[in-house]
PDB file of C-alpha atoms in Angstrom:
ATOM      1  CA  MET A   1       9.002   3.646  48.665  1.00 43.00           C
ATOM      2  CA  ALA A   2      11.492   1.756  50.831  1.00 49.00           C
ATOM      3  CA  ASP A   3      10.917  -1.426  48.800  1.00 57.00           C
ATOM      4  CA  ALA A   4      10.749   0.239  45.378  1.00 80.00           C
ATOM      5  CA  ARG A   5      13.456  -0.739  42.929  1.00 91.00           C
ATOM      6  CA  VAL A   6      16.154   1.838  42.257  1.00 96.00           C
ATOM      7  CA  ARG A   7      18.520   1.693  39.269  1.00 97.00           C
ATOM      8  CA  VAL A   8      22.073   2.661  40.206  1.00 97.00           C
ATOM      9  CA  VAL A   9      25.420   3.282  38.508  1.00 97.00           C
ATOM     10  CA  ILE A  10      28.563   2.941  40.641  1.00 97.00           C
ATOM     11  CA  VAL A  11      31.505   5.201  39.768  1.00 95.00           C
ATOM     12  CA  ASP A  12      34.800   4.475  41.531  1.00 94.00           C
ATOM     13  CA  ASP A  13      38.310   3.807  40.270  1.00 91.00           C
ATOM     14  CA  HIS A  14      38.817   0.743  42.498  1.00 92.00           C
ATOM     15  CA  SER A  15      37.250  -2.403  41.069  1.00 94.00           C
ATOM     16  CA  ILE A  16      37.378  -4.225  44.420  1.00 94.00           C
ATOM     17  CA  PHE A  17      35.388  -1.447  46.052  1.00 93.00           C
ATOM     18  CA  ARG A  18      32.811  -1.489  43.253  1.00 94.00           C
ATOM     19  CA  SER A  19      32.405  -5.257  43.579  1.00 94.00           C
ATOM     20  CA  GLY A  20      32.104  -5.095  47.357  1.00 94.00           C
ATOM     21  CA  LEU A  21      29.579  -2.286  47.227  1.00 94.00           C
ATOM     22  CA  ARG A  22      27.486  -4.073  44.620  1.00 94.00           C
ATOM     23  CA  ALA A  23      27.380  -7.140  46.891  1.00 94.00           C
ATOM     24  CA  ASP A  24      26.469  -5.096  49.972  1.00 94.00           C
ATOM     25  CA  LEU A  25      23.580  -3.123  48.483  1.00 95.00           C
ATOM     26  CA  ASP A  26      20.162  -4.474  49.318  1.00 93.00           C
ATOM     27  CA  ALA A  27      18.042  -6.507  46.903  1.00 93.00           C
ATOM     28  CA  SER A  28      15.836  -3.550  45.939  1.00 94.00           C
ATOM     29  CA  ILE A  29      18.772  -1.826  44.203  1.00 96.00           C
ATOM     30  CA  ASP A  30      19.709  -2.796  40.647  1.00 96.00           C
ATOM     31  CA  VAL A  31      23.264  -1.900  39.624  1.00 97.00           C
ATOM     32  CA  VAL A  32      22.882  -1.180  35.909  1.00 97.00           C
ATOM     33  CA  GLY A  33      26.404   0.050  35.207  1.00 96.00           C
ATOM     34  CA  GLU A  34      29.871   0.792  36.562  1.00 96.00           C
ATOM     35  CA  ALA A  35      32.712   3.119  35.607  1.00 95.00           C
ATOM     36  CA  ALA A  36      36.283   3.647  36.777  1.00 93.00           C
ATOM     37  CA  ASP A  37      36.963   7.158  35.446  1.00 91.00           C
ATOM     38  CA  ALA A  38      35.152  10.361  34.586  1.00 91.00           C
ATOM     39  CA  ALA A  39      34.916   9.858  30.835  1.00 91.00           C
ATOM     40  CA  ALA A  40      33.541   6.325  31.180  1.00 93.00           C
ATOM     41  CA  ALA A  41      31.142   7.509  33.886  1.00 94.00           C
ATOM     42  CA  VAL A  42      29.574  10.148  31.661  1.00 94.00           C
ATOM     43  CA  ALA A  43      29.132   7.581  28.870  1.00 95.00           C
ATOM     44  CA  VAL A  44      27.539   4.897  31.048  1.00 96.00           C
ATOM     45  CA  ILE A  45      25.254   7.387  32.809  1.00 96.00           C
ATOM     46  CA  GLU A  46      24.008   8.701  29.483  1.00 95.00           C
ATOM     47  CA  ALA A  47      23.508   5.158  28.176  1.00 96.00           C
ATOM     48  CA  THR A  48      21.725   3.698  31.218  1.00 97.00           C
ATOM     49  CA  ARG A  49      19.970   6.806  32.633  1.00 96.00           C
ATOM     50  CA  PRO A  50      19.933   5.481  36.223  1.00 97.00           C
ATOM     51  CA  ASP A  51      17.879   6.797  39.102  1.00 96.00           C
ATOM     52  CA  VAL A  52      20.975   7.391  41.248  1.00 96.00           C
ATOM     53  CA  VAL A  53      24.718   7.544  40.631  1.00 96.00           C
ATOM     54  CA  LEU A  54      26.984   6.545  43.530  1.00 96.00           C
ATOM     55  CA  LEU A  55      30.012   8.663  42.792  1.00 93.00           C
ATOM     56  CA  ASP A  56      33.518   8.918  44.240  1.00 92.00           C
ATOM     57  CA  VAL A  57      34.727  12.518  44.425  1.00 88.00           C
ATOM     58  CA  HIS A  58      38.286  11.763  43.227  1.00 86.00           C
ATOM     59  CA  LEU A  59      38.477  10.118  39.801  1.00 86.00           C
ATOM     60  CA  PRO A  60      40.918   9.689  36.931  1.00 80.00           C
ATOM     61  CA  SER A  61      39.769  11.787  33.989  1.00 71.00           C
ATOM     62  CA  GLY A  62      39.965   8.951  31.470  1.00 61.00           C
ATOM     63  CA  GLN A  63      41.777  11.257  29.050  1.00 56.00           C
ATOM     64  CA  GLY A  64      45.064   9.349  29.026  1.00 45.00           C
ATOM     65  CA  ALA A  65      48.279  11.364  28.843  1.00 37.00           C
ATOM     66  CA  ALA A  66      46.360  14.624  28.815  1.00 37.00           C
ATOM     67  CA  ALA A  67      45.311  14.076  32.432  1.00 38.00           C
ATOM     68  CA  SER A  68      47.398  15.629  35.192  1.00 37.00           C
ATOM     69  CA  GLY A  69      47.298  12.806  37.736  1.00 40.00           C
ATOM     70  CA  PRO A  70      44.777  10.507  39.351  1.00 39.00           C
ATOM     71  CA  GLU A  71      42.610  13.361  40.620  1.00 42.00           C
ATOM     72  CA  ALA A  72      42.509  15.273  37.338  1.00 46.00           C
ATOM     73  CA  ALA A  73      38.731  14.943  37.285  1.00 60.00           C
ATOM     74  CA  GLY A  74      36.614  15.232  40.386  1.00 74.00           C
ATOM     75  CA  GLY A  75      33.144  13.862  40.874  1.00 83.00           C
ATOM     76  CA  GLU A  76      31.782  17.334  40.226  1.00 86.00           C
ATOM     77  CA  THR A  77      33.127  17.087  36.663  1.00 88.00           C
ATOM     78  CA  VAL A  78      30.936  14.037  36.066  1.00 92.00           C
ATOM     79  CA  ILE A  79      27.885  15.745  37.562  1.00 91.00           C
ATOM     80  CA  ARG A  80      28.282  18.854  35.422  1.00 88.00           C
ATOM     81  CA  ALA A  81      28.879  16.812  32.262  1.00 90.00           C
ATOM     82  CA  ALA A  82      26.214  14.146  32.727  1.00 91.00           C
ATOM     83  CA  GLY A  83      23.614  16.041  34.731  1.00 87.00           C
ATOM     84  CA  PRO A  84      22.197  18.114  31.861  1.00 86.00           C
ATOM     85  CA  MET A  85      21.907  14.989  29.683  1.00 88.00           C
ATOM     86  CA  VAL A  86      20.046  12.981  32.344  1.00 90.00           C
ATOM     87  CA  PRO A  87      18.055  15.531  34.367  1.00 86.00           C
ATOM     88  CA  THR A  88      16.091  12.836  36.215  1.00 89.00           C
ATOM     89  CA  THR A  89      19.253  11.176  37.546  1.00 93.00           C
ATOM     90  CA  ARG A  90      20.398  12.114  41.050  1.00 93.00           C
ATOM     91  CA  PHE A  91      23.975  11.975  42.297  1.00 94.00           C
ATOM     92  CA  LEU A  92      25.134  10.726  45.710  1.00 94.00           C
ATOM     93  CA  ALA A  93      28.803  11.210  46.580  1.00 91.00           C
ATOM     94  CA  LEU A  94      30.419   8.251  48.328  1.00 89.00           C
ATOM     95  CA  SER A  95      34.007   8.948  49.279  1.00 84.00           C
ATOM     96  CA  VAL A  96      36.763   8.135  51.731  1.00 84.00           C
ATOM     97  CA  SER A  97      37.324  11.885  52.032  1.00 78.00           C
ATOM     98  CA  ASP A  98      35.564  13.903  54.705  1.00 71.00           C
ATOM     99  CA  ALA A  99      37.365  17.146  53.831  1.00 73.00           C
ATOM    100  CA  ALA A 100      35.114  20.197  53.876  1.00 70.00           C
ATOM    101  CA  GLU A 101      36.317  21.400  50.476  1.00 74.00           C
ATOM    102  CA  ASP A 102      35.420  18.069  48.839  1.00 77.00           C
ATOM    103  CA  VAL A 103      31.978  18.039  50.427  1.00 79.00           C
ATOM    104  CA  VAL A 104      31.112  21.608  49.478  1.00 77.00           C
ATOM    105  CA  ARG A 105      32.537  21.316  45.946  1.00 81.00           C
ATOM    106  CA  VAL A 106      30.504  18.275  44.962  1.00 84.00           C
ATOM    107  CA  ILE A 107      27.300  19.603  46.560  1.00 81.00           C
ATOM    108  CA  ARG A 108      27.684  22.895  44.724  1.00 80.00           C
ATOM    109  CA  ALA A 109      28.010  20.893  41.499  1.00 84.00           C
ATOM    110  CA  GLY A 110      24.608  19.326  42.141  1.00 85.00           C
ATOM    111  CA  ALA A 111      25.038  16.180  44.242  1.00 87.00           C
ATOM    112  CA  ARG A 112      22.026  15.345  46.433  1.00 86.00           C
ATOM    113  CA  GLY A 113      24.138  14.065  49.273  1.00 85.00           C
ATOM    114  CA  TYR A 114      27.525  12.975  50.533  1.00 87.00           C
ATOM    115  CA  ILE A 115      28.336   9.931  52.647  1.00 87.00           C
ATOM    116  CA  THR A 116      31.648   8.379  53.573  1.00 84.00           C
ATOM    117  CA  LYS A 117      32.944   4.940  52.664  1.00 85.00           C
ATOM    118  CA  GLY A 118      32.796   3.973  56.323  1.00 83.00           C
ATOM    119  CA  SER A 119      29.036   3.600  55.865  1.00 84.00           C
ATOM    120  CA  SER A 120      27.573   0.104  55.944  1.00 89.00           C
ATOM    121  CA  GLY A 121      25.831  -1.494  52.981  1.00 90.00           C
ATOM    122  CA  ALA A 122      22.485  -0.947  54.716  1.00 90.00           C
ATOM    123  CA  GLU A 123      23.274   2.731  55.304  1.00 89.00           C
ATOM    124  CA  VAL A 124      24.301   3.235  51.683  1.00 92.00           C
ATOM    125  CA  SER A 125      21.143   1.462  50.523  1.00 93.00           C
ATOM    126  CA  GLN A 126      18.984   3.698  52.711  1.00 90.00           C
ATOM    127  CA  ALA A 127      20.789   6.760  51.385  1.00 91.00           C
ATOM    128  CA  VAL A 128      20.239   5.635  47.787  1.00 94.00           C
ATOM    129  CA  HIS A 129      16.501   5.275  48.379  1.00 92.00           C
ATOM    130  CA  ALA A 130      16.308   8.646  50.137  1.00 88.00           C
ATOM    131  CA  VAL A 131      18.132  10.418  47.318  1.00 91.00           C
ATOM    132  CA  ALA A 132      15.990   8.644  44.715  1.00 91.00           C
ATOM    133  CA  GLU A 133      12.940  10.119  46.456  1.00 87.00           C
ATOM    134  CA  GLY A 134      14.428  13.619  46.312  1.00 83.00           C
ATOM    135  CA  ASP A 135      15.832  13.932  49.824  1.00 82.00           C
ATOM    136  CA  ALA A 136      19.253  15.240  50.820  1.00 79.00           C
ATOM    137  CA  VAL A 137      21.505  12.796  52.701  1.00 82.00           C
ATOM    138  CA  PHE A 138      24.736  13.535  54.552  1.00 79.00           C
ATOM    139  CA  SER A 139      26.869  11.596  56.986  1.00 73.00           C
ATOM    140  CA  PRO A 140      26.204  13.343  60.325  1.00 64.00           C
ATOM    141  CA  ARG A 141      29.620  14.934  60.765  1.00 63.00           C
ATOM    142  CA  LEU A 142      29.543  16.311  57.217  1.00 66.00           C
ATOM    143  CA  ALA A 143      26.223  18.154  57.478  1.00 62.00           C
ATOM    144  CA  GLY A 144      27.844  21.069  59.310  1.00 61.00           C
ATOM    145  CA  PHE A 145      30.160  21.768  56.355  1.00 58.00           C
ATOM    146  CA  VAL A 146      27.161  22.106  54.057  1.00 61.00           C
ATOM    147  CA  LEU A 147      25.181  24.270  56.460  1.00 59.00           C
ATOM    148  CA  ASP A 148      28.160  26.561  57.029  1.00 59.00           C
ATOM    149  CA  ALA A 149      28.935  26.901  53.326  1.00 57.00           C
ATOM    150  CA  PHE A 150      25.409  27.505  52.124  1.00 57.00           C
ATOM    151  CA  GLY A 151      24.417  29.548  55.152  1.00 53.00           C
ATOM    152  CA  ALA A 152      27.157  32.017  54.276  1.00 48.00           C
ATOM    153  CA  ALA A 153      26.184  31.900  50.626  1.00 44.00           C
ATOM    154  CA  VAL A 154      22.591  32.937  51.171  1.00 42.00           C
ATOM    155  CA  GLY A 155      23.473  35.666  53.645  1.00 45.00           C
ATOM    156  CA  GLU A 156      23.152  35.106  57.375  1.00 45.00           C
ATOM    157  CA  THR A 157      22.520  38.743  58.225  1.00 41.00           C
ATOM    158  CA  ALA A 158      19.274  39.222  56.295  1.00 44.00           C
ATOM    159  CA  ALA A 159      16.249  40.363  58.278  1.00 49.00           C
ATOM    160  CA  THR A 160      14.486  37.119  59.167  1.00 63.00           C
ATOM    161  CA  SER A 161      11.118  38.671  59.930  1.00 69.00           C
ATOM    162  CA  ASP A 162      10.984  40.498  56.606  1.00 74.00           C
ATOM    163  CA  GLU A 163      11.834  37.299  54.748  1.00 82.00           C
ATOM    164  CA  LEU A 164       9.255  35.248  56.618  1.00 84.00           C
ATOM    165  CA  ASP A 165       6.619  37.887  55.853  1.00 83.00           C
ATOM    166  CA  ARG A 166       6.958  36.884  52.201  1.00 89.00           C
ATOM    167  CA  LEU A 167       5.613  33.427  53.041  1.00 91.00           C
ATOM    168  CA  SER A 168       2.064  32.458  53.902  1.00 91.00           C
ATOM    169  CA  ALA A 169       1.436  30.580  57.160  1.00 88.00           C
ATOM    170  CA  ARG A 170       1.138  27.287  55.265  1.00 91.00           C
ATOM    171  CA  GLU A 171       4.330  27.982  53.291  1.00 92.00           C
ATOM    172  CA  GLN A 172       6.162  28.591  56.579  1.00 90.00           C
ATOM    173  CA  GLU A 173       4.955  25.235  57.912  1.00 90.00           C
ATOM    174  CA  VAL A 174       6.116  23.458  54.758  1.00 92.00           C
ATOM    175  CA  MET A 175       9.402  25.366  54.779  1.00 92.00           C
ATOM    176  CA  ARG A 176      10.286  24.264  58.317  1.00 87.00           C
ATOM    177  CA  LEU A 177       9.491  20.599  57.662  1.00 88.00           C
ATOM    178  CA  ILE A 178      11.419  20.493  54.378  1.00 88.00           C
ATOM    179  CA  ALA A 179      14.364  22.297  55.995  1.00 83.00           C
ATOM    180  CA  ARG A 180      14.396  19.667  58.754  1.00 80.00           C
ATOM    181  CA  GLY A 181      14.833  16.935  56.140  1.00 80.00           C
ATOM    182  CA  TYR A 182      11.279  15.634  55.795  1.00 84.00           C
ATOM    183  CA  ALA A 183      10.472  13.908  52.494  1.00 85.00           C
ATOM    184  CA  TYR A 184       7.604  15.383  50.470  1.00 88.00           C
ATOM    185  CA  LYS A 185       5.359  12.449  51.342  1.00 89.00           C
ATOM    186  CA  GLU A 186       6.111  12.950  55.058  1.00 88.00           C
ATOM    187  CA  VAL A 187       5.217  16.642  54.831  1.00 90.00           C
ATOM    188  CA  ALA A 188       1.988  15.727  53.066  1.00 91.00           C
ATOM    189  CA  ALA A 189       1.083  13.265  55.824  1.00 90.00           C
ATOM    190  CA  GLU A 190       2.039  15.689  58.598  1.00 88.00           C
ATOM    191  CA  LEU A 191      -0.038  18.551  57.191  1.00 91.00           C
ATOM    192  CA  PHE A 192      -2.858  16.448  55.673  1.00 91.00           C
ATOM    193  CA  ILE A 193      -2.296  17.809  52.173  1.00 92.00           C
ATOM    194  CA  SER A 194      -1.389  16.188  48.849  1.00 92.00           C
ATOM    195  CA  MET A 195       2.174  15.739  47.604  1.00 91.00           C
ATOM    196  CA  LYS A 196       1.342  17.954  44.638  1.00 93.00           C
ATOM    197  CA  THR A 197       0.344  20.720  47.062  1.00 94.00           C
ATOM    198  CA  VAL A 198       3.597  20.225  48.958  1.00 93.00           C
ATOM    199  CA  GLU A 199       5.556  20.547  45.705  1.00 92.00           C
ATOM    200  CA  SER A 200       3.695  23.755  44.861  1.00 94.00           C
ATOM    201  CA  HIS A 201       4.431  25.237  48.286  1.00 94.00           C
ATOM    202  CA  VAL A 202       8.121  24.295  48.097  1.00 93.00           C
ATOM    203  CA  SER A 203       8.427  25.933  44.673  1.00 93.00           C
ATOM    204  CA  ALA A 204       6.780  29.074  46.026  1.00 93.00           C
ATOM    205  CA  VAL A 205       9.036  29.143  49.094  1.00 93.00           C
ATOM    206  CA  LEU A 206      12.223  28.779  47.035  1.00 92.00           C
ATOM    207  CA  ARG A 207      11.062  31.459  44.610  1.00 91.00           C
ATOM    208  CA  LYS A 208      10.082  33.951  47.323  1.00 91.00           C
ATOM    209  CA  LEU A 209      13.290  33.428  49.297  1.00 90.00           C
ATOM    210  CA  GLN A 210      15.411  33.447  46.120  1.00 88.00           C
ATOM    211  CA  LEU A 211      16.932  30.048  46.881  1.00 87.00           C
ATOM    212  CA  SER A 212      17.679  27.331  44.347  1.00 83.00           C
ATOM    213  CA  SER A 213      17.406  24.057  46.270  1.00 82.00           C
ATOM    214  CA  ARG A 214      16.269  22.420  49.493  1.00 78.00           C
ATOM    215  CA  TYR A 215      19.937  22.297  50.582  1.00 74.00           C
ATOM    216  CA  GLU A 216      20.083  26.077  50.498  1.00 79.00           C
ATOM    217  CA  LEU A 217      16.723  26.198  52.272  1.00 85.00           C
ATOM    218  CA  THR A 218      18.070  24.034  55.117  1.00 81.00           C
ATOM    219  CA  ALA A 219      21.116  26.282  55.439  1.00 76.00           C
ATOM    220  CA  TRP A 220      18.932  29.424  55.322  1.00 79.00           C
ATOM    221  CA  ALA A 221      16.625  28.128  58.064  1.00 80.00           C
ATOM    222  CA  SER A 222      19.509  26.854  60.201  1.00 71.00           C
ATOM    223  CA  ALA A 223      21.352  30.166  60.025  1.00 69.00           C
ATOM    224  CA  ARG A 224      18.199  31.914  61.285  1.00 74.00           C
ATOM    225  CA  ARG A 225      17.518  29.326  64.012  1.00 70.00           C
ATOM    226  CA  LEU A 226      14.187  28.366  62.456  1.00 75.00           C
ATOM    227  CA  LEU A 227      14.621  24.585  62.647  1.00 64.00           C
TER     228      LEU A 227
END
């Protein structure tokens, strides 16, 4: 799907950055809306229902005098407000910040990935396509924050063998590939099965391991040295 068109909304409070990013994205990405604050972001996301939202993690709230400064509303506020209204839209954080607390906070809210503003236009475009296809994307030095946070959350001391016994041999194969960052279509090709079968196995794995997302699955597998 590298050449498939992806509809994107850009949310950032700096108009120059939005303009520059729009110009740098590749031709397969259609920017269907922009917003400079949290309130405007929720409105434009609901109106345009994009495939992906490129979202800064620090935003003005858009609530005027009621706001308590330029960071009164984080990107996670937009995700929690807009996400339920547009369940097919995926969120990719794009921020100058590489602080662990910012990364973990926005991922916990539901973002599919987090990359820094030092990324090139080509790298952002690739990340947009990956997130649109359902993959998780992180700038390399940020991935450790996510693994540490979610590894602790799912419990690093659980008995690995007992947990693996819950999965069939095929589910274990799928689990390892998904945890390593393979896209569903890549897993299907690797194991010579259909994407629908991959989706069924992933659902079963998450249910049996009591995890809620592939991000938690990656952290779970990493903490148990299964990757």
